[in-house]
């Protein structure tokens, strides 16, 4: 799909197991109550856990990723394992990231709805590199053009993508009417890397679907290269290009 890539076994099974076990000890997640947000006038808890880590220097300067919430959570210095994975991605793909959002989906009810990533703080043309750990979940893309054309009644062909699996009854049963609206579905599995390019993020919305099937906890590491740097008090001090 456009400029994205899905690499199933970026980390070997044992390596992915070790990374997940280490992160369970190292990462401190924010309280879900601190991440409450308003939707349609109602205050709702975020349906996943989050934590922010990255390049925090000796003076407390850190990469600032304004992702759209009212509250800018603190960015902690890399843990040993997060830095290790960041370095591995840089070695293998050439993408050097200075920031990661760790998402934890405890069960199938935890999810992230359709959205595109806010890019105002991204280094130009940089991708989002996502490592998946734990339970397999469905990552779904829907083209913004198609969502629009649904309103205008015009049809738009979905793009063909490599490694993009379709659900079993994709487009067949009435139940999967929703699936017809989705262009591309990846079953993001333990140890995989999804590189979402800037053009994909611009042309598509993405989500991690809810599921009613039993599923293991999933942790995703969403690495980004952030150009906006803030000081310890949260004031923007520089923009690196
Ligand atoms: O958990 C994932 O793989 C996706 C998370 C995501 O889309 C985001 O944090 O913006
Ligand atoms: Fe996202």
Coordinates of N, CA and C and ligand atoms in Angstrom, one line a residue:
X1 N 0.9 -1.2 0.0 CA 0.0 0.0 0.0 C 0.9 1.2 0.0
X2 N 0.8 2.0 -1.1 CA 1.6 3.2 -1.2 C 3.1 2.9 -0.7
X3 N 3.5 3.6 0.3 CA 4.8 3.5 0.8 C 5.0 2.8 2.1
X4 N 4.1 1.8 2.4 CA 4.2 1.1 3.7 C 4.7 -0.3 3.4
X5 N 5.2 -0.9 4.5 CA 5.7 -2.3 4.4 C 5.4 -3.0 5.7
X6 N 5.0 -4.3 5.5 CA 4.8 -5.2 6.7 C 5.8 -6.3 6.7
X7 N 6.6 -6.4 7.7 CA 7.7 -7.4 7.8 C 7.3 -8.3 9.0
X8 N 6.9 -9.6 8.7 CA 6.3 -10.4 9.7 C 7.2 -10.8 10.8
X9 N 8.4 -11.3 10.5 CA 9.3 -11.7 11.6 C 10.5 -10.8 11.7
X10 N 10.3 -9.5 12.0 CA 11.4 -8.6 12.2 C 12.2 -9.0 13.4
X11 N 11.6 -9.4 14.4 CA 12.3 -10.0 15.6 C 11.9 -11.5 15.6
X12 N 13.0 -12.3 15.8 CA 12.7 -13.8 15.9 C 11.9 -14.0 17.2
X13 N 11.2 -15.2 17.2 CA 10.3 -15.5 18.3 C 10.9 -15.3 19.7
X14 N 12.1 -15.8 19.9 CA 12.7 -15.8 21.3 C 13.1 -14.3 21.6
X15 N 13.5 -13.6 20.6 CA 13.9 -12.2 20.8 C 12.6 -11.4 21.1
X16 N 11.6 -11.6 20.4 CA 10.3 -10.9 20.7 C 9.8 -11.2 22.1
X17 N 9.9 -12.5 22.5 CA 9.5 -12.9 23.8 C 10.3 -12.2 24.9
X18 N 11.6 -12.1 24.6 CA 12.5 -11.4 25.6 C 12.2 -9.9 25.7
X19 N 12.0 -9.3 24.5 CA 11.6 -7.9 24.5 C 10.3 -7.6 25.3
X20 N 9.3 -8.4 25.0 CA 8.0 -8.2 25.7 C 8.2 -8.4 27.2
X21 N 8.9 -9.5 27.6 CA 9.1 -9.7 29.1 C 9.8 -8.6 29.7
X22 N 10.9 -8.1 29.0 CA 11.6 -6.9 29.6 C 10.8 -5.7 29.7
X23 N 10.0 -5.4 28.7 CA 9.2 -4.2 28.7 C 8.1 -4.3 29.8
X24 N 7.6 -5.5 30.0 CA 6.6 -5.6 31.1 C 7.2 -5.1 32.4
X25 N 8.5 -5.3 32.6 CA 9.2 -4.8 33.8 C 9.6 -3.3 33.7
X26 N 9.9 -2.9 32.5 CA 10.6 -1.5 32.4 C 9.6 -0.4 32.2
X27 N 8.5 -0.6 31.5 CA 7.7 0.5 31.0 C 6.6 0.8 32.1
X28 N 6.6 2.1 32.4 CA 5.5 2.6 33.3 C 4.5 3.3 32.5
X29 N 3.3 2.8 32.6 CA 2.2 3.3 31.8 C 1.5 4.5 32.5
X30 N 0.9 5.4 31.8 CA 0.1 6.5 32.4 C -1.2 5.9 32.9
X31 N -1.7 6.6 33.9 CA -3.0 6.2 34.5 C -4.1 6.5 33.4
X32 N -4.9 5.6 33.1 CA -5.9 5.8 32.0 C -6.8 7.0 32.3
X33 N -7.0 7.3 33.6 CA -7.8 8.5 34.0 C -7.2 9.8 33.6
X34 N -5.8 9.8 33.5 CA -5.1 11.0 33.1 C -5.3 11.2 31.6
X35 N -5.7 10.2 30.9 CA -5.8 10.3 29.4 C -7.3 10.4 28.9
X36 N -8.1 10.8 29.9 CA -9.6 10.9 29.5 C -9.7 11.9 28.4
X37 N -10.6 11.7 27.4 CA -10.8 12.6 26.3 C -12.3 12.8 26.1
X38 N -12.7 13.9 25.4 CA -14.1 14.1 25.2 C -14.5 13.8 23.8
X39 N -15.5 13.0 23.6 CA -16.1 12.7 22.3 C -17.6 12.8 22.4
X40 N -18.1 13.5 21.4 CA -19.5 13.8 21.3 C -20.0 14.4 22.7
X41 N -19.3 15.2 23.3 CA -19.7 15.9 24.6 C -19.5 15.0 25.8
X42 N -19.1 13.7 25.6 CA -18.9 12.8 26.8 C -17.5 12.6 27.1
X43 N -17.2 12.5 28.4 CA -15.8 12.2 28.7 C -15.6 10.7 28.8
X44 N -14.6 10.2 28.1 CA -14.4 8.8 28.0 C -12.9 8.5 28.3
X45 N -12.7 7.3 28.9 CA -11.4 6.8 29.2 C -10.8 6.3 27.9
X46 N -9.5 6.4 27.7 CA -8.8 5.9 26.6 C -8.8 4.4 26.6
X47 N -9.2 3.7 25.5 CA -9.4 2.2 25.6 C -8.0 1.5 25.4
X48 N -7.0 2.0 26.0 CA -5.6 1.3 25.9 C -4.7 2.1 26.9
X49 N -3.6 1.5 27.2 CA -2.6 2.2 28.0 C -1.6 2.8 27.1
X50 N -0.9 3.8 27.6 CA 0.1 4.6 26.8 C 1.2 5.0 27.7
X51 N 2.4 5.0 27.1 CA 3.6 5.6 27.7 C 4.5 6.2 26.7
X52 N 5.2 7.3 27.0 CA 6.0 8.0 26.1 C 7.5 8.0 26.5
X53 N 8.4 7.6 25.6 CA 9.8 7.5 25.8 C 10.5 8.1 24.6
X54 N 11.8 8.5 24.9 CA 12.6 9.0 23.7 C 13.9 9.6 24.2
X55 N 14.5 10.4 23.3 CA 15.8 11.0 23.5 C 15.6 12.2 24.4
X56 N 15.8 12.0 25.7 CA 15.7 13.1 26.7 C 17.2 13.4 27.1
X57 N 17.6 14.7 26.8 CA 19.0 14.9 27.1 C 19.2 15.4 28.5
X58 N 20.5 15.6 28.9 CA 20.9 16.0 30.3 C 20.2 17.2 30.8
X59 N 19.8 18.2 29.9 CA 19.1 19.4 30.3 C 17.6 19.2 30.3
X60 N 17.2 18.0 30.1 CA 15.7 17.7 30.1 C 15.0 18.0 28.8
X61 N 15.8 18.4 27.7 CA 15.1 18.6 26.4 C 14.6 17.3 25.9
X62 N 13.5 17.3 25.2 CA 12.9 16.1 24.7 C 12.1 16.3 23.5
X63 N 11.9 15.3 22.6 CA 11.1 15.4 21.4 C 9.6 15.6 21.8
X64 N 8.9 16.6 21.3 CA 7.5 16.8 21.6 C 6.6 16.4 20.5
X65 N 5.8 15.4 20.8 CA 4.8 14.9 19.8 C 3.4 15.3 20.2
X66 N 2.9 16.3 19.5 CA 1.5 16.8 19.8 C 0.6 16.0 19.0
X67 N 0.0 14.9 19.6 CA -0.8 14.0 18.9 C -2.3 14.3 18.9
X68 N -2.6 15.4 19.5 CA -4.0 15.8 19.5 C -4.8 15.9 20.8
X69 N -4.2 15.3 21.8 CA -4.8 15.3 23.1 C -4.7 16.7 23.8
X70 N -5.5 16.9 24.8 CA -5.4 18.2 25.5 C -4.1 18.3 26.4
X71 N -3.7 17.1 26.8 CA -2.7 17.0 27.8 C -1.4 16.4 27.2
X72 N -0.3 17.0 27.4 CA 1.0 16.5 26.8 C 1.6 15.6 27.9
X73 N 1.6 14.3 27.8 CA 2.2 13.5 28.8 C 3.7 13.6 28.9
X74 N 4.3 13.3 30.0 CA 5.8 13.4 30.1 C 6.5 12.4 29.2
X75 N 7.6 12.8 28.6 CA 8.4 11.8 27.9 C 9.6 11.4 28.8
X76 N 9.7 10.1 28.9 CA 10.8 9.5 29.8 C 12.0 9.1 28.9
X77 N 13.2 9.1 29.5 CA 14.4 8.7 28.8 C 14.2 7.2 28.4
X78 N 14.8 6.8 27.3 CA 14.7 5.4 26.8 C 14.9 4.4 28.0
X79 N 14.2 3.3 28.0 CA 14.6 2.2 28.8 C 15.6 1.4 28.0
X80 N 16.4 0.5 28.7 CA 17.4 -0.2 27.9 C 16.8 -1.0 26.7
X81 N 15.7 -1.6 26.9 CA 15.1 -2.4 25.9 C 14.5 -1.6 24.7
X82 N 13.9 -0.5 25.1 CA 13.3 0.4 24.1 C 14.4 1.0 23.2
X83 N 15.5 1.4 23.8 CA 16.7 1.9 23.0 C 17.2 0.8 22.1
X84 N 17.3 -0.4 22.7 CA 17.8 -1.5 21.9 C 17.0 -1.8 20.6
X85 N 15.7 -1.7 20.8 CA 14.8 -1.9 19.6 C 14.9 -0.7 18.7
X86 N 14.9 0.5 19.2 CA 15.1 1.7 18.4 C 16.4 1.5 17.5
X87 N 17.5 1.1 18.1 CA 18.7 0.9 17.4 C 18.7 -0.2 16.3
X88 N 18.0 -1.2 16.7 CA 17.8 -2.3 15.7 C 17.0 -1.9 14.5
X89 N 16.0 -1.1 14.7 CA 15.2 -0.6 13.5 C 16.1 0.3 12.7
X90 N 16.9 1.2 13.4 CA 17.8 2.1 12.6 C 18.8 1.3 11.8
X91 N 19.4 0.2 12.4 CA 20.4 -0.6 11.7 C 19.8 -1.3 10.5
X92 N 18.6 -1.9 10.7 CA 18.0 -2.7 9.6 C 17.2 -1.9 8.6
X93 N 16.7 -0.8 8.9 CA 15.8 -0.1 7.9 C 16.4 1.3 7.6
X94 N 17.3 1.8 8.4 CA 17.8 3.2 8.1 C 17.0 4.3 8.8
X95 N 15.9 3.9 9.4 CA 15.0 5.0 10.0 C 15.4 5.1 11.5
X96 N 16.0 6.3 11.8 CA 16.4 6.6 13.2 C 15.3 7.4 13.8
X97 N 14.8 6.8 14.9 CA 13.7 7.5 15.6 C 14.1 8.0 16.9
X98 N 13.5 9.2 17.4 CA 13.9 9.7 18.7 C 12.8 9.7 19.7
X99 N 11.7 9.0 19.3 CA 10.5 9.0 20.2 C 9.7 7.7 20.0
X100 N 9.1 7.2 21.1 CA 8.2 6.1 20.9 C 7.0 6.3 21.8
X101 N 5.8 5.9 21.3 CA 4.6 5.8 22.1 C 4.4 4.3 22.3
X102 N 4.4 3.8 23.5 CA 4.1 2.4 23.8 C 2.6 2.3 24.1
X103 N 1.9 1.4 23.3 CA 0.5 1.2 23.5 C 0.3 -0.2 24.1
X104 N -0.6 -0.3 25.1 CA -0.9 -1.6 25.6 C -2.4 -1.9 25.5
X105 N -2.7 -3.0 24.8 CA -4.1 -3.4 24.7 C -4.3 -4.6 25.5
X106 N -5.0 -4.4 26.7 CA -5.0 -5.5 27.7 C -5.9 -6.7 27.1
X107 N -7.0 -6.4 26.5 CA -7.8 -7.5 26.0 C -8.5 -7.0 24.7
X108 N -9.4 -7.8 24.2 CA -10.0 -7.5 22.9 C -10.8 -6.2 22.8
X109 N -11.3 -5.8 24.0 CA -12.1 -4.6 24.1 C -11.2 -3.3 23.9
X110 N -9.9 -3.4 24.3 CA -9.0 -2.3 24.1 C -8.7 -2.2 22.6
X111 N -8.6 -0.9 22.1 CA -8.5 -0.7 20.6 C -8.1 0.7 20.4
X112 N -7.9 1.1 19.1 CA -7.8 2.5 18.7 C -8.6 2.7 17.5
X113 N -9.5 3.7 17.5 CA -10.4 3.9 16.4 C -9.7 4.5 15.2
X114 N -10.5 4.6 14.1 CA -9.9 5.2 12.8 C -9.4 6.6 13.1
X115 N -8.2 6.8 12.6 CA -7.5 8.1 12.7 C -6.4 8.1 11.8
X116 N -5.8 9.3 11.5 CA -4.5 9.4 10.9 C -3.6 10.0 11.9
X117 N -2.3 9.7 11.9 CA -1.4 10.3 12.8 C -1.1 11.8 12.5
X118 N -1.2 12.6 13.5 CA -0.9 14.0 13.3 C 0.6 14.2 13.0
X119 N 0.9 14.9 12.0 CA 2.3 14.9 11.5 C 3.0 16.2 11.7
X120 N 2.4 17.2 12.4 CA 3.0 18.5 12.4 C 4.4 18.5 13.1
X121 N 4.6 17.5 14.0 CA 5.9 17.4 14.6 C 6.8 16.3 14.0
X122 N 6.4 15.7 12.9 CA 7.2 14.7 12.3 C 8.4 15.3 11.5
X123 N 9.5 14.6 11.5 CA 10.6 15.0 10.6 C 10.0 14.8 9.2
X124 N 10.4 15.7 8.2 CA 9.8 15.6 6.9 C 9.9 14.2 6.3
X125 N 8.8 13.7 5.7 CA 8.8 12.4 5.0 C 9.2 11.2 5.8
X126 N 9.1 11.3 7.1 CA 9.5 10.2 8.0 C 8.3 9.2 8.2
X127 N 8.6 7.9 8.3 CA 7.5 7.0 8.6 C 7.2 6.8 10.1
X128 N 6.2 6.0 10.4 CA 6.0 5.5 11.7 C 6.4 4.0 11.7
X129 N 7.3 3.6 12.6 CA 7.7 2.2 12.6 C 7.1 1.5 13.8
X130 N 6.3 0.5 13.6 CA 5.5 -0.1 14.7 C 5.9 -1.6 14.9
X131 N 6.4 -1.9 16.1 CA 6.7 -3.2 16.5 C 5.5 -3.8 17.2
X132 N 5.0 -4.9 16.9 CA 3.9 -5.6 17.6 C 4.5 -6.7 18.4
X133 N 3.9 -6.8 19.7 CA 4.4 -7.9 20.6 C 3.1 -8.4 21.3
X134 N 3.1 -9.7 21.5 CA 2.0 -10.3 22.2 C 0.9 -10.8 21.2
X135 N -0.3 -10.7 21.6 CA -1.5 -11.2 20.8 C -1.6 -10.5 19.5
X136 N -2.0 -11.3 18.5 CA -2.2 -10.8 17.1 C -3.5 -10.0 17.1
X137 N -3.4 -8.8 16.4 CA -4.6 -8.0 16.3 C -4.7 -7.6 14.8
X138 N -5.9 -7.1 14.5 CA -6.1 -6.6 13.1 C -5.9 -5.1 13.0
X139 N -5.0 -4.8 12.1 CA -4.7 -3.4 11.7 C -5.4 -3.1 10.4
X140 N -6.3 -2.2 10.4 CA -7.2 -2.0 9.2 C -6.9 -0.6 8.7
X141 N -6.9 -0.5 7.4 CA -6.7 0.8 6.7 C -8.0 1.1 5.9
X142 N -8.4 2.3 5.9 CA -9.5 2.7 5.0 C -9.2 4.0 4.3
X143 N -9.3 4.0 3.0 CA -8.9 5.2 2.2 C -9.8 6.3 2.5
X144 N -9.2 7.5 2.7 CA -10.1 8.7 3.0 C -10.9 9.0 1.8
X145 N -10.4 8.8 0.6 CA -11.2 9.0 -0.6 C -12.4 8.2 -0.6
X146 N -12.2 6.9 -0.2 CA -13.3 6.0 -0.3 C -14.4 6.4 0.8
X147 N -13.9 6.8 1.9 CA -14.9 7.2 3.0 C -15.7 8.4 2.5
X148 N -15.0 9.3 1.8 CA -15.7 10.5 1.2 C -16.6 10.1 0.1
X149 N -16.2 9.1 -0.8 CA -17.0 8.8 -1.9 C -18.2 8.0 -1.5
X150 N -18.2 7.4 -0.3 CA -19.4 6.7 0.2 C -20.5 7.8 0.4
X151 N -20.1 9.0 0.8 CA -21.1 10.0 1.0 C -21.6 10.5 -0.4
X152 N -20.7 10.6 -1.3 CA -21.1 11.2 -2.6 C -21.6 10.1 -3.5
X153 N -21.5 8.8 -3.1 CA -22.1 7.7 -3.9 C -21.2 7.1 -5.0
X154 N -20.0 7.8 -5.2 CA -19.1 7.3 -6.2 C -18.3 6.1 -5.6
X155 N -17.9 5.1 -6.5 CA -17.1 4.0 -5.9 C -15.6 4.2 -6.3
X156 N -14.8 3.8 -5.4 CA -13.3 3.9 -5.6 C -12.8 2.5 -5.3
X157 N -11.9 2.0 -6.2 CA -11.3 0.7 -6.1 C -10.3 0.7 -5.0
X158 N -10.3 -0.3 -4.0 CA -9.2 -0.3 -3.1 C -7.9 -0.6 -3.7
X159 N -6.8 -0.2 -3.1 CA -5.5 -0.5 -3.6 C -5.1 -1.9 -3.3
X160 N -4.4 -2.5 -4.2 CA -3.8 -3.9 -3.8 C -2.6 -3.7 -3.0
X161 N -2.4 -4.5 -2.1 CA -1.2 -4.3 -1.2 C -0.5 -5.7 -1.0
X162 N 0.8 -5.7 -0.9 CA 1.5 -6.9 -0.6 C 1.3 -7.2 0.9
X163 N 1.2 -8.5 1.2 CA 1.1 -9.0 2.6 C -0.2 -8.5 3.3
X164 N -1.1 -8.1 2.5 CA -2.3 -7.6 3.1 C -3.3 -8.7 3.1
X165 N -3.7 -9.2 4.2 CA -4.7 -10.3 4.3 C -6.1 -9.8 4.4
X166 N -7.0 -10.5 3.8 CA -8.3 -10.1 3.9 C -9.1 -11.0 4.9
X167 N -10.1 -10.5 5.6 CA -10.8 -11.4 6.5 C -11.5 -12.5 5.6
X168 N -11.7 -13.6 6.3 CA -12.2 -14.8 5.6 C -13.4 -14.5 4.7
X169 N -14.4 -13.8 5.3 CA -15.6 -13.5 4.6 C -15.6 -12.1 4.0
X170 N -14.5 -11.7 3.6 CA -14.3 -10.3 3.2 C -15.3 -10.0 2.0
X171 N -16.1 -9.1 2.2 CA -17.0 -8.6 1.2 C -18.1 -9.6 0.8
X172 N -18.2 -10.7 1.5 CA -19.2 -11.7 1.1 C -20.5 -11.6 1.9
X173 N -20.4 -11.8 3.2 CA -21.6 -11.9 4.0 C -22.1 -10.5 4.4
X174 N -23.4 -10.5 4.8 CA -23.9 -9.2 5.2 C -23.2 -8.6 6.4
X175 N -22.8 -9.6 7.3 CA -22.0 -9.2 8.5 C -20.8 -8.4 8.1
X176 N -20.2 -8.7 7.0 CA -18.9 -8.1 6.6 C -19.1 -6.9 5.8
X177 N -20.3 -6.3 5.8 CA -20.6 -5.1 5.1 C -19.6 -4.0 5.5
X178 N -19.2 -4.1 6.8 CA -18.2 -3.1 7.3 C -16.9 -3.3 6.6
X179 N -16.6 -4.7 6.4 CA -15.3 -5.0 5.9 C -15.1 -4.5 4.5
X180 N -16.3 -4.3 3.7 CA -16.2 -3.8 2.4 C -15.7 -2.4 2.4
X181 N -15.9 -1.7 3.5 CA -15.5 -0.3 3.6 C -14.0 -0.2 3.9
X182 N -13.4 -1.3 4.2 CA -12.0 -1.3 4.6 C -11.1 -1.8 3.5
X183 N -10.1 -1.1 3.2 CA -9.3 -1.4 2.0 C -8.2 -2.4 2.3
X184 N -7.8 -2.5 3.5 CA -6.6 -3.4 3.7 C -6.5 -3.8 5.1
X185 N -6.3 -5.0 5.4 CA -6.3 -5.5 6.7 C -5.0 -6.3 6.9
X186 N -4.2 -6.0 8.0 CA -3.0 -6.8 8.3 C -3.2 -7.4 9.7
X187 N -2.9 -8.7 9.8 CA -2.9 -9.3 11.1 C -1.5 -9.1 11.7
X188 N -1.4 -8.1 12.5 CA -0.1 -7.7 13.0 C 0.3 -8.7 14.1
X189 N 1.4 -9.4 13.9 CA 1.7 -10.5 14.9 C 3.0 -10.2 15.7
X190 N 3.1 -11.0 16.7 CA 4.3 -10.9 17.6 C 5.6 -10.9 16.9
X191 N 6.4 -9.8 17.1 CA 7.7 -9.7 16.5 C 7.7 -9.0 15.1
X192 N 6.5 -8.6 14.7 CA 6.5 -7.9 13.3 C 6.8 -6.4 13.4
X193 N 7.2 -5.9 12.2 CA 7.4 -4.5 12.1 C 6.5 -4.0 11.0
X194 N 5.7 -3.0 11.3 CA 4.9 -2.3 10.2 C 5.5 -0.9 10.0
X195 N 5.9 -0.6 8.8 CA 6.5 0.7 8.5 C 5.4 1.5 7.7
X196 N 4.8 2.4 8.4 CA 3.7 3.2 7.7 C 4.3 4.5 7.2
X197 N 4.3 4.6 5.8 CA 4.9 5.7 5.2 C 4.0 6.9 5.2
X198 N 4.6 8.1 5.0 CA 3.8 9.4 5.1 C 2.6 9.4 4.1
X199 N 2.8 8.8 2.9 CA 1.7 8.9 1.9 C 0.5 8.0 2.3
X200 N 0.8 6.9 3.0 CA -0.2 6.0 3.5 C -1.0 6.8 4.6
X201 N -0.2 7.4 5.5 CA -0.9 8.1 6.6 C -1.8 9.3 6.0
X202 N -1.3 9.8 4.9 CA -2.1 10.9 4.3 C -3.4 10.4 3.6
X203 N -3.3 9.3 2.9 CA -4.4 8.8 2.1 C -5.3 7.9 2.8
X204 N -4.9 7.3 3.9 CA -5.7 6.3 4.7 C -5.9 6.7 6.1
X205 N -7.0 6.2 6.7 CA -7.1 6.2 8.1 C -6.8 4.8 8.6
X206 N -6.3 4.6 9.8 CA -6.0 3.3 10.3 C -6.6 3.1 11.7
X207 N -6.8 1.8 12.1 CA -7.3 1.5 13.4 C -6.8 0.1 13.8
X208 N -6.8 -0.2 15.1 CA -6.7 -1.5 15.6 C -8.1 -1.9 16.1
X209 N -8.6 -2.9 15.4 CA -10.0 -3.3 15.7 C -10.2 -4.0 17.0
X210 N -11.4 -3.8 17.6 CA -11.8 -4.5 18.8 C -12.1 -5.9 18.3
X211 N -12.0 -6.9 19.3 CA -12.4 -8.2 18.9 C -13.1 -8.8 20.1
X212 N -14.1 -9.7 19.8 CA -14.8 -10.4 20.9 C -14.2 -11.7 21.2
X213 N -13.3 -12.1 20.3 CA -12.6 -13.4 20.5 C -11.6 -13.2 21.6
X214 N -11.3 -14.4 22.3 CA -10.3 -14.2 23.4 C -8.9 -13.9 22.7
X215 N -8.3 -12.9 23.3 CA -6.9 -12.6 22.7 C -6.0 -12.1 23.8
X216 N -4.7 -12.4 23.5 CA -3.7 -12.1 24.5 C -3.4 -10.6 24.5
X217 N -2.8 -10.1 25.6 CA -2.4 -8.7 25.7 C -1.5 -8.4 24.5
X218 N -1.7 -7.2 23.9 CA -0.8 -6.8 22.9 C -0.1 -5.5 23.3
X219 N 1.2 -5.4 23.0 CA 1.9 -4.2 23.2 C 2.5 -3.7 21.9
X220 N 2.2 -2.5 21.5 CA 2.8 -2.0 20.3 C 3.8 -0.8 20.6
X221 N 4.9 -0.8 19.9 CA 5.9 0.3 20.0 C 5.8 1.1 18.8
X222 N 5.3 2.3 18.8 CA 5.2 3.2 17.6 C 6.3 4.2 17.7
X223 N 7.4 3.9 16.9 CA 8.6 4.8 16.9 C 8.4 5.8 15.8
X224 N 8.8 7.1 16.2 CA 8.7 8.2 15.2 C 9.9 9.1 15.3
X225 N 10.2 9.8 14.2 CA 11.3 10.8 14.3 C 10.6 12.2 14.4
X226 N 10.8 12.8 15.6 CA 10.1 14.0 15.9 C 11.1 15.2 15.8
X227 N 10.7 16.2 15.1 CA 11.6 17.3 14.8 C 11.4 18.5 15.9
X228 N 10.3 18.5 16.6 CA 10.0 19.5 17.6 C 10.6 19.2 18.9
X229 N 11.5 20.0 19.4 CA 12.2 19.8 20.7 C 11.7 20.8 21.7
X230 N 11.3 20.3 22.9 CA 10.9 21.1 24.0 C 11.9 21.1 25.1
X231 N 11.8 22.1 25.9 CA 12.7 22.1 27.1 C 11.9 21.4 28.3
X232 N 12.6 21.3 29.4 CA 12.0 20.6 30.6 C 10.6 21.2 31.0
X233 N 10.4 22.5 30.6 CA 9.1 23.1 31.0 C 8.0 22.9 29.9
X234 N 8.4 22.3 28.8 CA 7.4 22.1 27.8 C 7.4 23.2 26.7
X235 N 8.3 24.1 26.8 CA 8.4 25.2 25.8 C 9.2 24.7 24.6
X236 N 8.7 25.0 23.4 CA 9.4 24.6 22.2 C 10.7 25.4 22.1
X237 N 11.8 24.7 21.9 CA 13.1 25.4 21.9 C 13.7 25.3 20.5
X238 N 13.4 24.3 19.7 CA 14.0 24.2 18.4 C 13.2 23.2 17.5
X239 N 13.3 23.4 16.2 CA 12.7 22.5 15.3 C 13.8 22.0 14.4
X240 N 14.1 20.8 14.5 CA 15.2 20.2 13.7 C 14.6 19.7 12.4
X241 N 15.3 20.0 11.3 CA 14.8 19.4 10.0 C 15.7 18.4 9.4
Ligands
LIG1 O1 -1.1 -0.2 18.1 C1 -0.9 0.0 16.9 O2 -0.3 -0.8 16.1 C2 -1.3 1.3 16.3 C3 -1.3 2.5 17.2 C4 -1.6 3.8 16.5 O3 -2.1 3.8 15.4 C5 -1.1 5.1 17.1 O4 -0.7 5.1 18.2 O5 -1.3 6.1 16.4
LIG2 FE1 -1.9 5.8 14.5

